[in-house]
PDB file of C-alpha atoms in Angstrom:
ATOM      1  CA  GLN A   1     -73.282  49.411 -77.580  1.00  0.00           C
ATOM      2  CA  TRP A   2     -73.429  50.441 -74.085  1.00  0.00           C
ATOM      3  CA  GLU A   3     -70.740  52.984 -74.424  1.00  0.00           C
ATOM      4  CA  LYS A   4     -73.286  54.264 -76.882  1.00  0.00           C
ATOM      5  CA  THR A   5     -75.911  54.594 -74.563  1.00  0.00           C
ATOM      6  CA  LEU A   6     -73.572  55.836 -71.748  1.00  0.00           C
ATOM      7  CA  GLU A   7     -72.593  58.567 -74.083  1.00  0.00           C
ATOM      8  CA  LEU A   8     -76.525  59.220 -74.767  1.00  0.00           C
ATOM      9  CA  LEU A   9     -77.471  59.484 -71.052  1.00  0.00           C
ATOM     10  CA  ASN A  10     -74.524  62.065 -70.570  1.00  0.00           C
ATOM     11  CA  ARG A  11     -75.185  63.908 -72.941  1.00  0.00           C
ATOM     12  CA  MET A  12     -78.594  64.224 -71.910  1.00  0.00           C
ATOM     13  CA  GLU A  13     -77.424  65.453 -68.555  1.00  0.00           C
ATOM     14  CA  THR A  14     -75.141  67.945 -69.702  1.00  0.00           C
ATOM     15  CA  GLN A  15     -77.953  69.477 -72.293  1.00  0.00           C
ATOM     16  CA  GLY A  16     -80.361  69.874 -69.219  1.00  0.00           C
ATOM     17  CA  VAL A  17     -82.506  67.161 -70.569  1.00  0.00           C
ATOM     18  CA  GLU A  18     -83.897  64.742 -67.785  1.00  0.00           C
ATOM     19  CA  SER A  19     -82.829  61.170 -68.059  1.00  0.00           C
ATOM     20  CA  SER A  20     -85.531  58.904 -68.233  1.00  0.00           C
ATOM     21  CA  LEU A  21     -86.280  55.408 -67.003  1.00  0.00           C
ATOM     22  CA  TRP A  22     -86.509  54.381 -70.600  1.00  0.00           C
ATOM     23  CA  ALA A  23     -83.087  55.735 -71.272  1.00  0.00           C
ATOM     24  CA  PHE A  24     -81.398  53.917 -68.319  1.00  0.00           C
ATOM     25  CA  ASN A  25     -83.201  50.983 -68.459  1.00  0.00           C
ATOM     26  CA  ALA A  26     -82.100  50.852 -72.182  1.00  0.00           C
ATOM     27  CA  HIS A  27     -78.483  51.011 -71.320  1.00  0.00           C
ATOM     28  CA  LEU A  28     -78.736  48.341 -68.709  1.00  0.00           C
ATOM     29  CA  ARG A  29     -80.046  45.983 -71.502  1.00  0.00           C
ATOM     30  CA  ALA A  30     -76.868  47.191 -73.750  1.00  0.00           C
ATOM     31  CA  LEU A  31     -74.779  46.209 -70.796  1.00  0.00           C
ATOM     32  CA  SER A  32     -76.489  43.148 -70.212  1.00  0.00           C
ATOM     33  CA  ARG A  33     -76.130  42.328 -74.022  1.00  0.00           C
ATOM     34  CA  ALA A  34     -72.376  43.421 -73.589  1.00  0.00           C
ATOM     35  CA  ALA A  35     -71.486  41.239 -70.404  1.00  0.00           C
ATOM     36  CA  ALA A  36     -72.904  38.125 -72.327  1.00  0.00           C
ATOM     37  CA  ASN A  37     -70.137  38.557 -74.985  1.00  0.00           C
ATOM     38  CA  PRO A  38     -67.483  36.023 -74.503  1.00  0.00           C
ATOM     39  CA  ASN A  39     -65.198  38.958 -75.146  1.00  0.00           C
ATOM     40  CA  ASN A  40     -66.874  41.255 -73.074  1.00  0.00           C
ATOM     41  CA  ASN A  41     -64.990  43.693 -70.622  1.00  0.00           C
ATOM     42  CA  SER A  42     -64.824  42.439 -66.952  1.00  0.00           C
ATOM     43  CA  THR A  43     -65.979  45.505 -65.859  1.00  0.00           C
ATOM     44  CA  VAL A  44     -69.320  45.759 -67.566  1.00  0.00           C
ATOM     45  CA  TRP A  45     -71.613  44.614 -64.342  1.00  0.00           C
ATOM     46  CA  GLU A  46     -69.311  47.733 -62.737  1.00  0.00           C
ATOM     47  CA  GLN A  47     -71.374  49.727 -64.530  1.00  0.00           C
ATOM     48  CA  GLY A  48     -74.808  48.303 -64.008  1.00  0.00           C
ATOM     49  CA  LEU A  49     -74.291  49.354 -60.244  1.00  0.00           C
ATOM     50  CA  ARG A  50     -73.191  52.907 -61.611  1.00  0.00           C
ATOM     51  CA  VAL A  51     -76.686  52.964 -62.888  1.00  0.00           C
ATOM     52  CA  VAL A  52     -78.302  51.951 -59.952  1.00  0.00           C
ATOM     53  CA  ASP A  53     -76.670  54.988 -58.524  1.00  0.00           C
ATOM     54  CA  MET A  54     -77.683  57.500 -60.830  1.00  0.00           C
ATOM     55  CA  LEU A  55     -81.113  56.763 -60.229  1.00  0.00           C
ATOM     56  CA  GLU A  56     -81.119  57.073 -56.344  1.00  0.00           C
ATOM     57  CA  GLU A  57     -79.280  60.444 -57.361  1.00  0.00           C
ATOM     58  CA  ARG A  58     -82.115  61.609 -59.420  1.00  0.00           C
ATOM     59  CA  GLY A  59     -84.505  60.360 -57.422  1.00  0.00           C
ATOM     60  CA  LEU A  60     -86.004  57.685 -59.656  1.00  0.00           C
ATOM     61  CA  MET A  61     -87.318  54.197 -58.904  1.00  0.00           C
ATOM     62  CA  PRO A  62     -86.842  51.053 -60.301  1.00  0.00           C
ATOM     63  CA  THR A  63     -89.418  49.594 -62.621  1.00  0.00           C
ATOM     64  CA  PRO A  64     -89.545  45.720 -63.427  1.00  0.00           C
ATOM     65  CA  ILE A  65     -87.783  46.204 -66.239  1.00  0.00           C
ATOM     66  CA  THR A  66     -84.776  48.160 -64.161  1.00  0.00           C
ATOM     67  CA  TYR A  67     -84.760  45.055 -61.872  1.00  0.00           C
ATOM     68  CA  VAL A  68     -84.856  42.068 -64.569  1.00  0.00           C
ATOM     69  CA  GLU A  69     -82.085  43.776 -67.204  1.00  0.00           C
ATOM     70  CA  LEU A  70     -79.975  44.392 -63.544  1.00  0.00           C
ATOM     71  CA  ILE A  71     -80.366  40.846 -62.838  1.00  0.00           C
ATOM     72  CA  ARG A  72     -79.456  39.679 -66.546  1.00  0.00           C
ATOM     73  CA  LEU A  73     -76.468  41.670 -66.499  1.00  0.00           C
ATOM     74  CA  PHE A  74     -75.123  40.063 -62.909  1.00  0.00           C
ATOM     75  CA  SER A  75     -76.314  36.433 -64.330  1.00  0.00           C
ATOM     76  CA  ALA A  76     -74.516  37.024 -67.918  1.00  0.00           C
ATOM     77  CA  ASP A  77     -70.986  38.082 -65.731  1.00  0.00           C
ATOM     78  CA  LYS A  78     -71.409  35.502 -63.499  1.00  0.00           C
ATOM     79  CA  LYS A  79     -71.871  37.890 -59.981  1.00  0.00           C
ATOM     80  CA  TRP A  80     -74.455  35.496 -59.525  1.00  0.00           C
ATOM     81  CA  GLU A  81     -74.682  36.931 -55.936  1.00  0.00           C
ATOM     82  CA  MET A  82     -75.638  39.935 -56.821  1.00  0.00           C
ATOM     83  CA  ALA A  83     -77.919  38.671 -59.359  1.00  0.00           C
ATOM     84  CA  LEU A  84     -79.715  36.977 -56.154  1.00  0.00           C
ATOM     85  CA  GLU A  85     -79.761  40.465 -53.982  1.00  0.00           C
ATOM     86  CA  PHE A  86     -81.038  42.184 -56.835  1.00  0.00           C
ATOM     87  CA  LEU A  87     -84.022  39.371 -57.241  1.00  0.00           C
ATOM     88  CA  ASP A  88     -84.876  39.907 -53.901  1.00  0.00           C
ATOM     89  CA  LEU A  89     -84.801  43.668 -53.793  1.00  0.00           C
ATOM     90  CA  TYR A  90     -87.201  43.172 -57.039  1.00  0.00           C
ATOM     91  CA  GLU A  91     -89.790  41.375 -54.507  1.00  0.00           C
ATOM     92  CA  SER A  92     -90.224  43.566 -51.984  1.00  0.00           C
ATOM     93  CA  ASP A  93     -90.413  46.355 -54.214  1.00  0.00           C
ATOM     94  CA  THR A  94     -94.013  47.063 -53.123  1.00  0.00           C
ATOM     95  CA  ASP A  95     -93.762  49.938 -55.487  1.00  0.00           C
ATOM     96  CA  ALA A  96     -92.705  48.051 -58.330  1.00  0.00           C
ATOM     97  CA  ILE A  97     -94.285  44.885 -58.370  1.00  0.00           C
ATOM     98  CA  GLU A  98     -97.773  47.298 -58.051  1.00  0.00           C
ATOM     99  CA  ALA A  99     -96.187  49.230 -61.024  1.00  0.00           C
ATOM    100  CA  GLY A 100     -95.133  45.876 -63.209  1.00  0.00           C
ATOM    101  CA  LYS A 101     -99.661  44.975 -62.605  1.00  0.00           C
ATOM    102  CA  THR A 102     -99.510  48.148 -65.447  1.00  0.00           C
ATOM    103  CA  ILE A 103     -97.210  46.669 -67.986  1.00  0.00           C
ATOM    104  CA  ALA A 104     -98.744  44.007 -70.274  1.00  0.00           C
ATOM    105  CA  ASP A 105     -97.272  40.439 -69.455  1.00  0.00           C
ATOM    106  CA  SER A 106     -96.048  41.661 -65.831  1.00  0.00           C
ATOM    107  CA  GLN A 107     -96.344  38.053 -64.582  1.00  0.00           C
ATOM    108  CA  ASN A 108     -93.605  37.073 -67.213  1.00  0.00           C
ATOM    109  CA  LEU A 109     -91.105  39.915 -65.802  1.00  0.00           C
ATOM    110  CA  LEU A 110     -91.246  38.517 -62.106  1.00  0.00           C
ATOM    111  CA  THR A 111     -90.254  35.102 -64.473  1.00  0.00           C
ATOM    112  CA  GLN A 112     -87.260  35.944 -65.968  1.00  0.00           C
ATOM    113  CA  ALA A 113     -86.173  37.757 -63.167  1.00  0.00           C
ATOM    114  CA  TYR A 114     -86.159  34.309 -61.825  1.00  0.00           C
ATOM    115  CA  GLY A 115     -84.644  32.723 -64.554  1.00  0.00           C
ATOM    116  CA  ALA A 116     -81.973  35.315 -65.091  1.00  0.00           C
ATOM    117  CA  ALA A 117     -81.276  34.218 -61.337  1.00  0.00           C
ATOM    118  CA  ILE A 118     -81.806  30.723 -61.833  1.00  0.00           C
ATOM    119  CA  ASP A 119     -79.169  30.801 -64.805  1.00  0.00           C
ATOM    120  CA  SER A 120     -76.716  32.311 -62.858  1.00  0.00           C
ATOM    121  CA  CYS A 121     -76.545  29.567 -60.442  1.00  0.00           C
ATOM    122  CA  PHE A 122     -76.501  26.945 -62.939  1.00  0.00           C
ATOM    123  CA  LYS A 123     -73.110  29.059 -64.277  1.00  0.00           C
ATOM    124  CA  ASN A 124     -71.680  28.923 -60.845  1.00  0.00           C
ATOM    125  CA  GLY A 125     -72.239  25.446 -60.374  1.00  0.00           C
ATOM    126  CA  LEU A 126     -75.124  25.875 -57.908  1.00  0.00           C
ATOM    127  CA  TRP A 127     -77.542  23.968 -59.090  1.00  0.00           C
ATOM    128  CA  GLU A 128     -79.013  22.819 -55.390  1.00  0.00           C
ATOM    129  CA  ARG A 129     -79.407  27.086 -55.499  1.00  0.00           C
ATOM    130  CA  ALA A 130     -80.990  27.079 -58.613  1.00  0.00           C
ATOM    131  CA  LEU A 131     -83.566  24.002 -57.350  1.00  0.00           C
ATOM    132  CA  GLN A 132     -84.178  26.111 -54.026  1.00  0.00           C
ATOM    133  CA  LEU A 133     -85.337  29.248 -56.499  1.00  0.00           C
ATOM    134  CA  ALA A 134     -87.565  26.725 -58.486  1.00  0.00           C
ATOM    135  CA  SER A 135     -88.799  25.758 -55.233  1.00  0.00           C
ATOM    136  CA  ARG A 136     -89.654  29.256 -54.260  1.00  0.00           C
ATOM    137  CA  MET A 137     -91.183  29.825 -57.693  1.00  0.00           C
ATOM    138  CA  SER A 138     -93.930  27.418 -57.248  1.00  0.00           C
ATOM    139  CA  LYS A 139     -94.869  28.278 -53.520  1.00  0.00           C
ATOM    140  CA  LYS A 140     -95.286  32.341 -54.903  1.00  0.00           C
ATOM    141  CA  GLY A 141     -96.993  30.894 -57.758  1.00  0.00           C
ATOM    142  CA  VAL A 142     -94.704  32.859 -60.168  1.00  0.00           C
ATOM    143  CA  GLU A 143     -95.239  31.726 -63.436  1.00  0.00           C
ATOM    144  CA  GLN A 144     -93.184  28.849 -64.908  1.00  0.00           C
ATOM    145  CA  ASN A 145     -93.305  28.733 -68.375  1.00  0.00           C
ATOM    146  CA  GLN A 146     -91.552  26.959 -71.762  1.00  0.00           C
ATOM    147  CA  TYR A 147     -88.010  28.747 -71.410  1.00  0.00           C
ATOM    148  CA  TYR A 148     -87.870  28.360 -67.839  1.00  0.00           C
ATOM    149  CA  ARG A 149     -88.533  25.135 -68.296  1.00  0.00           C
ATOM    150  CA  GLU A 150     -86.399  23.931 -70.614  1.00  0.00           C
ATOM    151  CA  LEU A 151     -83.629  26.173 -68.821  1.00  0.00           C
ATOM    152  CA  MET A 152     -84.279  24.399 -65.593  1.00  0.00           C
ATOM    153  CA  LEU A 153     -83.976  20.920 -67.264  1.00  0.00           C
ATOM    154  CA  ARG A 154     -80.313  21.780 -69.594  1.00  0.00           C
ATOM    155  CA  GLY A 155     -78.769  23.357 -66.467  1.00  0.00           C
ATOM    156  CA  LEU A 156     -79.312  20.308 -64.662  1.00  0.00           C
ATOM    157  CA  ALA A 157     -78.512  18.315 -67.903  1.00  0.00           C
ATOM    158  CA  SER A 158     -75.004  20.681 -67.873  1.00  0.00           C
ATOM    159  CA  SER A 159     -74.165  19.918 -64.239  1.00  0.00           C
ATOM    160  CA  ARG A 160     -74.931  16.038 -64.167  1.00  0.00           C
ATOM    161  CA  GLN A 161     -77.365  15.884 -61.919  1.00  0.00           C
ATOM    162  CA  TRP A 162     -79.387  13.136 -64.076  1.00  0.00           C
ATOM    163  CA  ALA A 163     -81.782  12.101 -60.942  1.00  0.00           C
ATOM    164  CA  GLN A 164     -83.303  15.585 -60.646  1.00  0.00           C
ATOM    165  CA  ALA A 165     -83.381  16.640 -64.421  1.00  0.00           C
ATOM    166  CA  VAL A 166     -85.747  13.184 -64.683  1.00  0.00           C
ATOM    167  CA  GLU A 167     -87.393  14.221 -61.554  1.00  0.00           C
ATOM    168  CA  LYS A 168     -88.264  17.781 -62.699  1.00  0.00           C
ATOM    169  CA  PHE A 169     -89.306  16.439 -66.123  1.00  0.00           C
ATOM    170  CA  GLU A 170     -91.901  13.628 -64.888  1.00  0.00           C
ATOM    171  CA  GLU A 171     -93.246  16.594 -62.911  1.00  0.00           C
ATOM    172  CA  MET A 172     -93.557  19.006 -65.834  1.00  0.00           C
ATOM    173  CA  LYS A 173     -94.855  16.741 -67.664  1.00  0.00           C
ATOM    174  CA  LYS A 174     -97.632  16.267 -65.425  1.00  0.00           C
ATOM    175  CA  THR A 175     -99.177  19.611 -66.295  1.00  0.00           C
ATOM    176  CA  VAL A 176     -97.398  20.386 -70.244  1.00  0.00           C
ATOM    177  CA  LYS A 177     -96.335  18.611 -72.987  1.00  0.00           C
ATOM    178  CA  PRO A 178     -92.826  17.754 -73.280  1.00  0.00           C
ATOM    179  CA  THR A 179     -91.352  20.047 -76.109  1.00  0.00           C
ATOM    180  CA  GLU A 180     -87.993  18.381 -78.226  1.00  0.00           C
ATOM    181  CA  ALA A 181     -85.725  20.422 -76.307  1.00  0.00           C
ATOM    182  CA  MET A 182     -87.030  18.848 -72.615  1.00  0.00           C
ATOM    183  CA  PHE A 183     -86.301  15.588 -73.949  1.00  0.00           C
ATOM    184  CA  VAL A 184     -82.880  16.430 -75.417  1.00  0.00           C
ATOM    185  CA  SER A 185     -81.729  17.968 -72.043  1.00  0.00           C
ATOM    186  CA  VAL A 186     -83.194  14.741 -70.234  1.00  0.00           C
ATOM    187  CA  VAL A 187     -81.555  12.120 -72.679  1.00  0.00           C
ATOM    188  CA  SER A 188     -78.017  13.983 -73.119  1.00  0.00           C
ATOM    189  CA  ALA A 189     -78.424  13.900 -69.087  1.00  0.00           C
ATOM    190  CA  LEU A 190     -78.924   9.967 -69.007  1.00  0.00           C
ATOM    191  CA  GLU A 191     -76.111   9.345 -71.260  1.00  0.00           C
ATOM    192  CA  LYS A 192     -73.632  11.928 -69.466  1.00  0.00           C
ATOM    193  CA  ALA A 193     -74.469   9.434 -66.157  1.00  0.00           C
ATOM    194  CA  GLY A 194     -74.193   6.094 -68.433  1.00  0.00           C
ATOM    195  CA  LYS A 195     -77.977   5.661 -67.698  1.00  0.00           C
ATOM    196  CA  LYS A 196     -78.267   4.193 -71.205  1.00  0.00           C
ATOM    197  CA  LYS A 197     -81.203   2.018 -71.077  1.00  0.00           C
ATOM    198  CA  MET A 198     -83.550   5.093 -69.315  1.00  0.00           C
ATOM    199  CA  ALA A 199     -81.714   7.551 -71.921  1.00  0.00           C
ATOM    200  CA  THR A 200     -82.758   5.293 -74.308  1.00  0.00           C
ATOM    201  CA  LYS A 201     -86.280   4.916 -72.697  1.00  0.00           C
ATOM    202  CA  TYR A 202     -86.895   8.744 -72.587  1.00  0.00           C
ATOM    203  CA  TYR A 203     -85.512   8.834 -76.596  1.00  0.00           C
ATOM    204  CA  GLU A 204     -87.896   6.282 -77.410  1.00  0.00           C
ATOM    205  CA  MET A 205     -90.569   8.373 -75.597  1.00  0.00           C
ATOM    206  CA  SER A 206     -89.622  11.615 -77.300  1.00  0.00           C
ATOM    207  CA  LEU A 207     -90.260   9.776 -80.563  1.00  0.00           C
ATOM    208  CA  HIS A 208     -93.681   9.007 -79.708  1.00  0.00           C
ATOM    209  CA  GLU A 209     -94.704  12.267 -77.643  1.00  0.00           C
ATOM    210  CA  LEU A 210     -93.156  14.523 -80.700  1.00  0.00           C
ATOM    211  CA  GLY A 211     -95.219  12.286 -83.089  1.00  0.00           C
ATOM    212  CA  LEU A 212     -91.708  11.600 -84.985  1.00  0.00           C
ATOM    213  CA  LYS A 213     -92.750   7.711 -84.421  1.00  0.00           C
TER     214      LYS A 213
END
């Protein structure tokens, strides 16, 4: 689909129609979806950098949505360094932050940006870097929603970091009721580590907490 959105941008330019941020953001979204496809072309992320250049050429300032889509794109294409770079740019762009305050659910956009960057770290085996980003979120007061919590535990489980998964789970459990996905990740992490007694403990806990027993 990204080829179609690129064609639209090119057509707008040849017809003298001013390209809007909406059109560029739609193109970035199409790119991030293409990058998430296992059969994607490995150069998809380069198209994202081309969009950045096109915005600069036209004097258009990135919006929070622009940053989120760029971070998602680089995360999906396993370009974790670029994902983190654009997360830093997003947070340092005071104009984008201010503009984001006028967007409904603007806080959640920053959460999505962090989530995509954290996911990128886990995909590249950088679980310690993912924890550093989680700590940064807490210090800056960025909302940690259900998607973020499940992402963190799933990432730690897939990274075989059972102790960190349990610690994070217990930390989260103090403020929110655990979801089934959260329990599944913790139990999975413990089972992979051969911690059968602890795995059984958290499985039994899940039955009680989720009302299944």
